[in-house]
PDB file of N, CA and C in Angstrom:
ATOM      1  N   MET A   1      88.207 127.204 234.170  1.00 81.00           N
ATOM      2  CA  MET A   1      87.304 128.069 234.355  1.00 81.00           C
ATOM      3  C   MET A   1      86.251 127.414 235.164  1.00 81.00           C
ATOM      4  N   LEU A   2      85.799 126.335 234.376  1.00 93.00           N
ATOM      5  CA  LEU A   2      84.733 125.514 235.270  1.00 93.00           C
ATOM      6  C   LEU A   2      85.106 124.008 235.462  1.00 93.00           C
ATOM      7  N   GLU A   3      84.734 123.797 236.666  1.00 96.00           N
ATOM      8  CA  GLU A   3      85.054 122.384 237.015  1.00 96.00           C
ATOM      9  C   GLU A   3      83.879 121.190 236.433  1.00 96.00           C
ATOM     10  N   LEU A   4      84.563 120.109 236.332  1.00 97.00           N
ATOM     11  CA  LEU A   4      83.610 118.927 236.108  1.00 97.00           C
ATOM     12  C   LEU A   4      82.167 118.713 236.970  1.00 97.00           C
ATOM     13  N   ASP A   5      82.775 119.068 238.147  1.00 97.00           N
ATOM     14  CA  ASP A   5      81.615 118.787 239.208  1.00 97.00           C
ATOM     15  C   ASP A   5      80.450 119.811 239.177  1.00 97.00           C
ATOM     16  N   GLU A   6      81.105 120.984 238.936  1.00 97.00           N
ATOM     17  CA  GLU A   6      80.216 121.942 238.998  1.00 97.00           C
ATOM     18  C   GLU A   6      79.326 121.874 237.789  1.00 97.00           C
ATOM     19  N   VAL A   7      80.026 121.529 236.517  1.00 97.00           N
ATOM     20  CA  VAL A   7      79.130 121.410 235.345  1.00 97.00           C
ATOM     21  C   VAL A   7      77.919 120.328 235.654  1.00 97.00           C
ATOM     22  N   LYS A   8      78.525 119.111 236.150  1.00 97.00           N
ATOM     23  CA  LYS A   8      77.612 117.934 236.260  1.00 97.00           C
ATOM     24  C   LYS A   8      76.418 118.373 237.257  1.00 97.00           C
ATOM     25  N   LEU A   9      76.898 119.262 238.136  1.00 97.00           N
ATOM     26  CA  LEU A   9      75.697 119.889 239.113  1.00 97.00           C
ATOM     27  C   LEU A   9      74.592 120.614 238.207  1.00 97.00           C
ATOM     28  N   TYR A  10      75.055 121.285 237.568  1.00 97.00           N
ATOM     29  CA  TYR A  10      74.335 122.226 236.469  1.00 97.00           C
ATOM     30  C   TYR A  10      73.298 121.653 235.888  1.00 97.00           C
ATOM     31  N   LEU A  11      74.293 120.411 235.109  1.00 97.00           N
ATOM     32  CA  LEU A  11      73.374 119.484 234.361  1.00 97.00           C
ATOM     33  C   LEU A  11      72.427 118.304 234.871  1.00 97.00           C
ATOM     34  N   ARG A  12      72.699 118.356 236.185  1.00 96.00           N
ATOM     35  CA  ARG A  12      71.852 117.418 237.205  1.00 96.00           C
ATOM     36  C   ARG A  12      72.128 115.995 236.592  1.00 96.00           C
ATOM     37  N   ILE A  13      73.565 115.568 236.757  1.00 96.00           N
ATOM     38  CA  ILE A  13      74.038 114.283 236.376  1.00 96.00           C
ATOM     39  C   ILE A  13      74.897 113.757 237.475  1.00 96.00           C
ATOM     40  N   ASP A  14      74.431 112.548 238.181  1.00 94.00           N
ATOM     41  CA  ASP A  14      75.048 112.196 239.346  1.00 94.00           C
ATOM     42  C   ASP A  14      76.090 111.084 238.630  1.00 94.00           C
ATOM     43  N   GLY A  15      75.850 110.417 237.601  1.00 95.00           N
ATOM     44  CA  GLY A  15      77.086 109.429 237.638  1.00 95.00           C
ATOM     45  C   GLY A  15      78.258 109.711 236.778  1.00 95.00           C
ATOM     46  N   ASP A  16      79.327 108.954 236.685  1.00 96.00           N
ATOM     47  CA  ASP A  16      80.464 109.368 236.059  1.00 96.00           C
ATOM     48  C   ASP A  16      80.723 108.809 234.726  1.00 96.00           C
ATOM     49  N   GLU A  17      79.666 108.210 234.100  1.00 96.00           N
ATOM     50  CA  GLU A  17      79.590 107.531 233.062  1.00 96.00           C
ATOM     51  C   GLU A  17      79.935 108.288 231.603  1.00 96.00           C
ATOM     52  N   GLU A  18      79.506 109.564 231.659  1.00 96.00           N
ATOM     53  CA  GLU A  18      79.658 110.849 230.739  1.00 96.00           C
ATOM     54  C   GLU A  18      80.481 111.532 230.978  1.00 96.00           C
ATOM     55  N   ASP A  19      81.544 111.538 231.842  1.00 97.00           N
ATOM     56  CA  ASP A  19      82.724 112.561 232.232  1.00 97.00           C
ATOM     57  C   ASP A  19      83.532 113.049 231.137  1.00 97.00           C
ATOM     58  N   SER A  20      83.849 112.046 230.224  1.00 97.00           N
ATOM     59  CA  SER A  20      84.528 112.427 229.130  1.00 97.00           C
ATOM     60  C   SER A  20      83.558 113.521 228.378  1.00 97.00           C
ATOM     61  N   LEU A  21      82.460 112.756 227.906  1.00 97.00           N
ATOM     62  CA  LEU A  21      81.743 113.661 227.127  1.00 97.00           C
ATOM     63  C   LEU A  21      81.310 115.011 227.416  1.00 97.00           C
ATOM     64  N   ILE A  22      81.165 115.114 228.833  1.00 97.00           N
ATOM     65  CA  ILE A  22      80.974 116.530 229.380  1.00 97.00           C
ATOM     66  C   ILE A  22      82.291 117.289 229.410  1.00 97.00           C
ATOM     67  N   THR A  23      83.551 116.735 229.486  1.00 98.00           N
ATOM     68  CA  THR A  23      84.687 117.191 229.746  1.00 98.00           C
ATOM     69  C   THR A  23      85.128 117.889 228.185  1.00 98.00           C
ATOM     70  N   SER A  24      84.745 117.205 227.323  1.00 97.00           N
ATOM     71  CA  SER A  24      84.856 117.674 226.035  1.00 97.00           C
ATOM     72  C   SER A  24      83.947 118.749 225.494  1.00 97.00           C
ATOM     73  N   LEU A  25      82.544 118.795 225.836  1.00 97.00           N
ATOM     74  CA  LEU A  25      81.538 119.661 225.977  1.00 97.00           C
ATOM     75  C   LEU A  25      82.130 121.106 226.683  1.00 97.00           C
ATOM     76  N   ILE A  26      82.573 121.064 227.812  1.00 98.00           N
ATOM     77  CA  ILE A  26      83.307 122.039 228.555  1.00 98.00           C
ATOM     78  C   ILE A  26      84.215 122.926 227.732  1.00 98.00           C
ATOM     79  N   GLU A  27      85.213 121.936 227.047  1.00 97.00           N
ATOM     80  CA  GLU A  27      86.408 122.651 226.182  1.00 97.00           C
ATOM     81  C   GLU A  27      85.806 123.267 224.914  1.00 97.00           C
ATOM     82  N   ALA A  28      84.836 122.559 224.157  1.00 96.00           N
ATOM     83  CA  ALA A  28      84.206 123.169 223.274  1.00 96.00           C
ATOM     84  C   ALA A  28      83.454 124.429 223.349  1.00 96.00           C
ATOM     85  N   SER A  29      82.836 124.435 224.588  1.00 97.00           N
ATOM     86  CA  SER A  29      82.007 125.647 224.998  1.00 97.00           C
ATOM     87  C   SER A  29      82.835 126.794 225.341  1.00 97.00           C
ATOM     88  N   VAL A  30      84.065 126.500 225.957  1.00 97.00           N
ATOM     89  CA  VAL A  30      85.164 127.722 226.134  1.00 97.00           C
ATOM     90  C   VAL A  30      85.568 127.995 225.026  1.00 97.00           C
ATOM     91  N   GLU A  31      85.984 127.397 224.142  1.00 97.00           N
ATOM     92  CA  GLU A  31      86.550 127.805 222.887  1.00 97.00           C
ATOM     93  C   GLU A  31      85.439 128.687 222.047  1.00 97.00           C
ATOM     94  N   LEU A  32      84.179 128.105 221.955  1.00 97.00           N
ATOM     95  CA  LEU A  32      83.029 128.876 221.260  1.00 97.00           C
ATOM     96  C   LEU A  32      82.925 130.024 221.961  1.00 97.00           C
ATOM     97  N   CYS A  33      83.134 130.576 223.167  1.00 97.00           N
ATOM     98  CA  CYS A  33      82.926 131.645 223.805  1.00 97.00           C
ATOM     99  C   CYS A  33      83.754 132.527 223.598  1.00 97.00           C
ATOM    100  N   GLU A  34      85.139 132.032 223.763  1.00 97.00           N
ATOM    101  CA  GLU A  34      86.441 132.748 223.396  1.00 97.00           C
ATOM    102  C   GLU A  34      86.447 133.446 221.973  1.00 97.00           C
ATOM    103  N   GLY A  35      85.898 132.587 221.041  1.00 97.00           N
ATOM    104  CA  GLY A  35      85.617 132.948 219.642  1.00 97.00           C
ATOM    105  C   GLY A  35      84.642 134.184 219.443  1.00 97.00           C
ATOM    106  N   ILE A  36      83.611 133.839 220.174  1.00 97.00           N
ATOM    107  CA  ILE A  36      82.602 135.065 220.246  1.00 97.00           C
ATOM    108  C   ILE A  36      83.087 136.396 221.102  1.00 97.00           C
ATOM    109  N   LEU A  37      83.826 136.202 221.942  1.00 97.00           N
ATOM    110  CA  LEU A  37      84.456 137.212 222.824  1.00 97.00           C
ATOM    111  C   LEU A  37      85.777 137.948 222.051  1.00 97.00           C
ATOM    112  N   ARG A  38      86.406 137.045 221.067  1.00 96.00           N
ATOM    113  CA  ARG A  38      87.459 137.444 220.565  1.00 96.00           C
ATOM    114  C   ARG A  38      88.840 137.739 221.472  1.00 96.00           C
ATOM    115  N   TYR A  39      88.661 136.943 222.481  1.00 96.00           N
ATOM    116  CA  TYR A  39      89.931 136.880 223.454  1.00 96.00           C
ATOM    117  C   TYR A  39      89.536 135.721 224.337  1.00 96.00           C
ATOM    118  N   PRO A  40      91.059 135.330 224.769  1.00 97.00           N
ATOM    119  CA  PRO A  40      90.856 133.998 225.937  1.00 97.00           C
ATOM    120  C   PRO A  40      90.393 134.446 227.094  1.00 97.00           C
ATOM    121  N   LEU A  41      89.459 133.548 227.575  1.00 97.00           N
ATOM    122  CA  LEU A  41      88.990 133.862 228.791  1.00 97.00           C
ATOM    123  C   LEU A  41      89.948 134.090 230.204  1.00 97.00           C
ATOM    124  N   THR A  42      91.047 133.325 229.846  1.00 96.00           N
ATOM    125  CA  THR A  42      92.051 133.537 230.765  1.00 96.00           C
ATOM    126  C   THR A  42      92.472 135.218 230.903  1.00 96.00           C
ATOM    127  N   ASP A  43      92.125 135.927 229.808  1.00 96.00           N
ATOM    128  CA  ASP A  43      92.474 137.263 230.121  1.00 96.00           C
ATOM    129  C   ASP A  43      91.819 138.127 231.380  1.00 96.00           C
ATOM    130  N   PHE A  44      90.546 137.702 231.912  1.00 97.00           N
ATOM    131  CA  PHE A  44      89.862 138.046 232.966  1.00 97.00           C
ATOM    132  C   PHE A  44      90.490 137.780 234.138  1.00 97.00           C
ATOM    133  N   ASP A  45      90.691 138.580 235.003  1.00 96.00           N
ATOM    134  CA  ASP A  45      91.155 138.453 236.374  1.00 96.00           C
ATOM    135  C   ASP A  45      90.275 137.340 237.070  1.00 96.00           C
ATOM    136  N   GLU A  46      88.969 137.926 236.918  1.00 96.00           N
ATOM    137  CA  GLU A  46      87.849 137.022 237.507  1.00 96.00           C
ATOM    138  C   GLU A  46      86.925 136.996 236.296  1.00 96.00           C
ATOM    139  N   VAL A  47      86.467 135.680 236.134  1.00 96.00           N
ATOM    140  CA  VAL A  47      85.471 135.603 234.958  1.00 96.00           C
ATOM    141  C   VAL A  47      84.042 135.944 235.503  1.00 96.00           C
ATOM    142  N   PRO A  48      83.459 136.825 234.621  1.00 97.00           N
ATOM    143  CA  PRO A  48      82.382 137.409 235.116  1.00 97.00           C
ATOM    144  C   PRO A  48      80.893 136.341 235.110  1.00 97.00           C
ATOM    145  N   GLU A  49      80.121 136.458 235.829  1.00 97.00           N
ATOM    146  CA  GLU A  49      79.044 135.397 236.256  1.00 97.00           C
ATOM    147  C   GLU A  49      78.402 135.233 234.680  1.00 97.00           C
ATOM    148  N   LEU A  50      78.115 136.438 234.015  1.00 97.00           N
ATOM    149  CA  LEU A  50      77.257 136.456 232.772  1.00 97.00           C
ATOM    150  C   LEU A  50      77.958 135.531 231.687  1.00 97.00           C
ATOM    151  N   VAL A  51      79.606 135.562 231.937  1.00 98.00           N
ATOM    152  CA  VAL A  51      80.466 134.892 230.932  1.00 98.00           C
ATOM    153  C   VAL A  51      80.199 133.355 231.452  1.00 98.00           C
ATOM    154  N   LYS A  52      80.295 133.038 232.620  1.00 97.00           N
ATOM    155  CA  LYS A  52      80.277 131.558 232.995  1.00 97.00           C
ATOM    156  C   LYS A  52      78.756 131.272 232.725  1.00 97.00           C
ATOM    157  N   ASN A  53      78.045 131.780 232.906  1.00 97.00           N
ATOM    158  CA  ASN A  53      76.617 131.347 232.398  1.00 97.00           C
ATOM    159  C   ASN A  53      76.239 131.235 231.093  1.00 97.00           C
ATOM    160  N   ALA A  54      77.322 131.821 230.056  1.00 98.00           N
ATOM    161  CA  ALA A  54      77.011 131.642 228.657  1.00 98.00           C
ATOM    162  C   ALA A  54      77.763 130.424 228.501  1.00 98.00           C
ATOM    163  N   VAL A  55      78.702 130.095 229.160  1.00 98.00           N
ATOM    164  CA  VAL A  55      79.663 128.683 228.855  1.00 98.00           C
ATOM    165  C   VAL A  55      78.667 127.599 229.541  1.00 98.00           C
ATOM    166  N   LEU A  56      77.895 127.749 230.456  1.00 98.00           N
ATOM    167  CA  LEU A  56      77.250 126.731 231.345  1.00 98.00           C
ATOM    168  C   LEU A  56      75.947 126.577 230.217  1.00 98.00           C
ATOM    169  N   PHE A  57      75.494 127.721 229.656  1.00 97.00           N
ATOM    170  CA  PHE A  57      74.404 127.428 228.616  1.00 97.00           C
ATOM    171  C   PHE A  57      74.770 126.530 227.359  1.00 97.00           C
ATOM    172  N   SER A  58      75.808 127.022 226.749  1.00 96.00           N
ATOM    173  CA  SER A  58      76.437 126.200 225.976  1.00 96.00           C
ATOM    174  C   SER A  58      76.524 124.915 225.945  1.00 96.00           C
ATOM    175  N   ILE A  59      77.164 124.468 227.098  1.00 97.00           N
ATOM    176  CA  ILE A  59      77.285 123.133 227.597  1.00 97.00           C
ATOM    177  C   ILE A  59      76.049 122.547 227.751  1.00 97.00           C
ATOM    178  N   ALA A  60      74.791 123.135 228.148  1.00 96.00           N
ATOM    179  CA  ALA A  60      73.540 122.296 228.435  1.00 96.00           C
ATOM    180  C   ALA A  60      73.036 122.183 227.038  1.00 96.00           C
ATOM    181  N   SER A  61      73.029 123.149 226.377  1.00 95.00           N
ATOM    182  CA  SER A  61      72.522 123.087 224.777  1.00 95.00           C
ATOM    183  C   SER A  61      73.285 121.945 223.856  1.00 95.00           C
ATOM    184  N   MET A  62      74.726 121.954 224.189  1.00 94.00           N
ATOM    185  CA  MET A  62      75.270 120.933 223.353  1.00 94.00           C
ATOM    186  C   MET A  62      75.034 119.426 223.934  1.00 94.00           C
ATOM    187  N   TYR A  63      74.811 119.249 225.089  1.00 94.00           N
ATOM    188  CA  TYR A  63      74.605 118.003 225.881  1.00 94.00           C
ATOM    189  C   TYR A  63      73.075 117.700 225.653  1.00 94.00           C
ATOM    190  N   GLU A  64      72.205 118.339 225.591  1.00 92.00           N
ATOM    191  CA  GLU A  64      70.788 118.202 225.378  1.00 92.00           C
ATOM    192  C   GLU A  64      70.352 118.122 223.811  1.00 92.00           C
ATOM    193  N   LYS A  65      70.991 118.853 222.923  1.00 88.00           N
ATOM    194  CA  LYS A  65      70.906 118.624 221.462  1.00 88.00           C
ATOM    195  C   LYS A  65      72.067 118.265 220.800  1.00 88.00           C
ATOM    196  N   ARG A  66      72.358 116.968 221.068  1.00 83.00           N
ATOM    197  CA  ARG A  66      73.580 116.253 220.595  1.00 83.00           C
ATOM    198  C   ARG A  66      73.505 116.180 219.060  1.00 83.00           C
ATOM    199  N   GLU A  67      72.177 116.149 218.357  1.00 79.00           N
ATOM    200  CA  GLU A  67      72.023 116.065 216.976  1.00 79.00           C
ATOM    201  C   GLU A  67      72.404 117.141 216.318  1.00 79.00           C
ATOM    202  N   GLY A  68      72.369 118.268 217.158  1.00 71.00           N
ATOM    203  CA  GLY A  68      72.605 119.597 216.333  1.00 71.00           C
ATOM    204  C   GLY A  68      71.381 120.490 215.925  1.00 71.00           C
ATOM    205  N   GLU A  69      70.448 120.233 216.469  1.00 78.00           N
ATOM    206  CA  GLU A  69      69.233 120.935 215.844  1.00 78.00           C
ATOM    207  C   GLU A  69      69.129 122.065 216.790  1.00 78.00           C
ATOM    208  N   GLY A  70      68.471 123.056 216.500  1.00 79.00           N
ATOM    209  CA  GLY A  70      68.665 124.205 217.330  1.00 79.00           C
ATOM    210  C   GLY A  70      69.717 125.166 217.604  1.00 79.00           C
ATOM    211  N   PHE A  71      70.933 124.723 217.071  1.00 83.00           N
ATOM    212  CA  PHE A  71      72.196 125.292 217.496  1.00 83.00           C
ATOM    213  C   PHE A  71      71.965 126.853 217.216  1.00 83.00           C
ATOM    214  N   LYS A  72      71.458 127.323 216.154  1.00 89.00           N
ATOM    215  CA  LYS A  72      71.471 128.785 215.745  1.00 89.00           C
ATOM    216  C   LYS A  72      70.948 129.630 216.777  1.00 89.00           C
ATOM    217  N   THR A  73      69.909 128.966 217.380  1.00 91.00           N
ATOM    218  CA  THR A  73      69.131 129.727 218.237  1.00 91.00           C
ATOM    219  C   THR A  73      70.019 129.788 219.643  1.00 91.00           C
ATOM    220  N   THR A  74      70.737 128.739 220.069  1.00 90.00           N
ATOM    221  CA  THR A  74      71.692 128.694 221.095  1.00 90.00           C
ATOM    222  C   THR A  74      72.711 129.491 220.816  1.00 90.00           C
ATOM    223  N   LEU A  75      73.261 129.910 219.649  1.00 93.00           N
ATOM    224  CA  LEU A  75      74.821 130.502 219.472  1.00 93.00           C
ATOM    225  C   LEU A  75      73.935 131.968 219.590  1.00 93.00           C
ATOM    226  N   ASP A  76      72.762 132.308 219.153  1.00 96.00           N
ATOM    227  CA  ASP A  76      72.258 133.576 219.116  1.00 96.00           C
ATOM    228  C   ASP A  76      72.425 134.169 220.359  1.00 96.00           C
ATOM    229  N   VAL A  77      71.683 133.162 221.712  1.00 95.00           N
ATOM    230  CA  VAL A  77      71.480 133.605 222.758  1.00 95.00           C
ATOM    231  C   VAL A  77      73.205 133.736 223.399  1.00 95.00           C
ATOM    232  N   ILE A  78      74.073 132.871 223.255  1.00 97.00           N
ATOM    233  CA  ILE A  78      75.426 132.946 223.655  1.00 97.00           C
ATOM    234  C   ILE A  78      76.128 134.307 223.344  1.00 97.00           C
ATOM    235  N   LYS A  79      75.788 134.515 221.762  1.00 97.00           N
ATOM    236  CA  LYS A  79      76.261 135.967 221.479  1.00 97.00           C
ATOM    237  C   LYS A  79      75.583 137.048 222.419  1.00 97.00           C
ATOM    238  N   ARG A  80      74.379 136.939 222.629  1.00 96.00           N
ATOM    239  CA  ARG A  80      73.772 138.164 223.453  1.00 96.00           C
ATOM    240  C   ARG A  80      74.245 138.258 224.681  1.00 96.00           C
ATOM    241  N   LEU A  81      74.427 136.913 225.206  1.00 96.00           N
ATOM    242  CA  LEU A  81      74.845 136.937 226.636  1.00 96.00           C
ATOM    243  C   LEU A  81      76.459 137.547 226.922  1.00 96.00           C
ATOM    244  N   LEU A  82      77.079 137.273 225.717  1.00 98.00           N
ATOM    245  CA  LEU A  82      78.459 137.770 225.782  1.00 98.00           C
ATOM    246  C   LEU A  82      78.912 139.293 225.159  1.00 98.00           C
ATOM    247  N   SER A  83      77.725 139.676 224.629  1.00 97.00           N
ATOM    248  CA  SER A  83      78.037 141.119 223.852  1.00 97.00           C
ATOM    249  C   SER A  83      78.624 141.940 224.820  1.00 97.00           C
ATOM    250  N   PRO A  84      78.356 142.299 226.276  1.00 96.00           N
ATOM    251  CA  PRO A  84      78.953 143.304 226.696  1.00 96.00           C
ATOM    252  C   PRO A  84      80.433 143.451 226.880  1.00 96.00           C
ATOM    253  N   TYR A  85      80.807 141.870 226.862  1.00 97.00           N
ATOM    254  CA  TYR A  85      82.278 141.747 226.826  1.00 97.00           C
ATOM    255  C   TYR A  85      83.267 141.542 225.641  1.00 97.00           C
ATOM    256  N   ARG A  86      82.420 141.825 224.597  1.00 96.00           N
ATOM    257  CA  ARG A  86      83.091 141.284 223.238  1.00 96.00           C
ATOM    258  C   ARG A  86      83.871 142.334 222.661  1.00 96.00           C
ATOM    259  N   LYS A  87      85.094 142.183 222.141  1.00 93.00           N
ATOM    260  CA  LYS A  87      85.773 143.016 221.652  1.00 93.00           C
ATOM    261  C   LYS A  87      85.307 143.189 220.027  1.00 93.00           C
ATOM    262  N   GLU A  88      85.752 144.404 219.502  1.00 88.00           N
ATOM    263  CA  GLU A  88      85.503 144.748 218.174  1.00 88.00           C
ATOM    264  C   GLU A  88      86.083 144.094 217.218  1.00 88.00           C
ATOM    265  N   SER A  89      87.129 143.688 217.458  1.00 81.00           N
ATOM    266  CA  SER A  89      88.086 142.828 216.476  1.00 81.00           C
ATOM    267  C   SER A  89      89.056 142.142 217.138  1.00 81.00           C
ATOM    268  N   TRP A  90      89.985 141.129 216.450  1.00 73.00           N
ATOM    269  CA  TRP A  90      91.033 140.465 217.242  1.00 73.00           C
ATOM    270  C   TRP A  90      91.960 141.324 217.482  1.00 73.00           C
TER     271      TRP A  90
END
């Protein structure tokens, strides 16, 4: 859904030193958002911009707050961003 270069541009990272970290954050953020949505992002014909922004926000928050502080607030924001697309149950 999101390419490494696109995420690095969003995070304003130039070097390649943290590529593996960023790749793992992309995967974790996609899984997190899919859990909130209650369906995989591959179900979209085209992923809405709001959903992409929720994934990017999640990545940026995890990157900046690696110690985990403030994650509850981040999770609340992501839930609000994804709420228009969330299914009631699995």
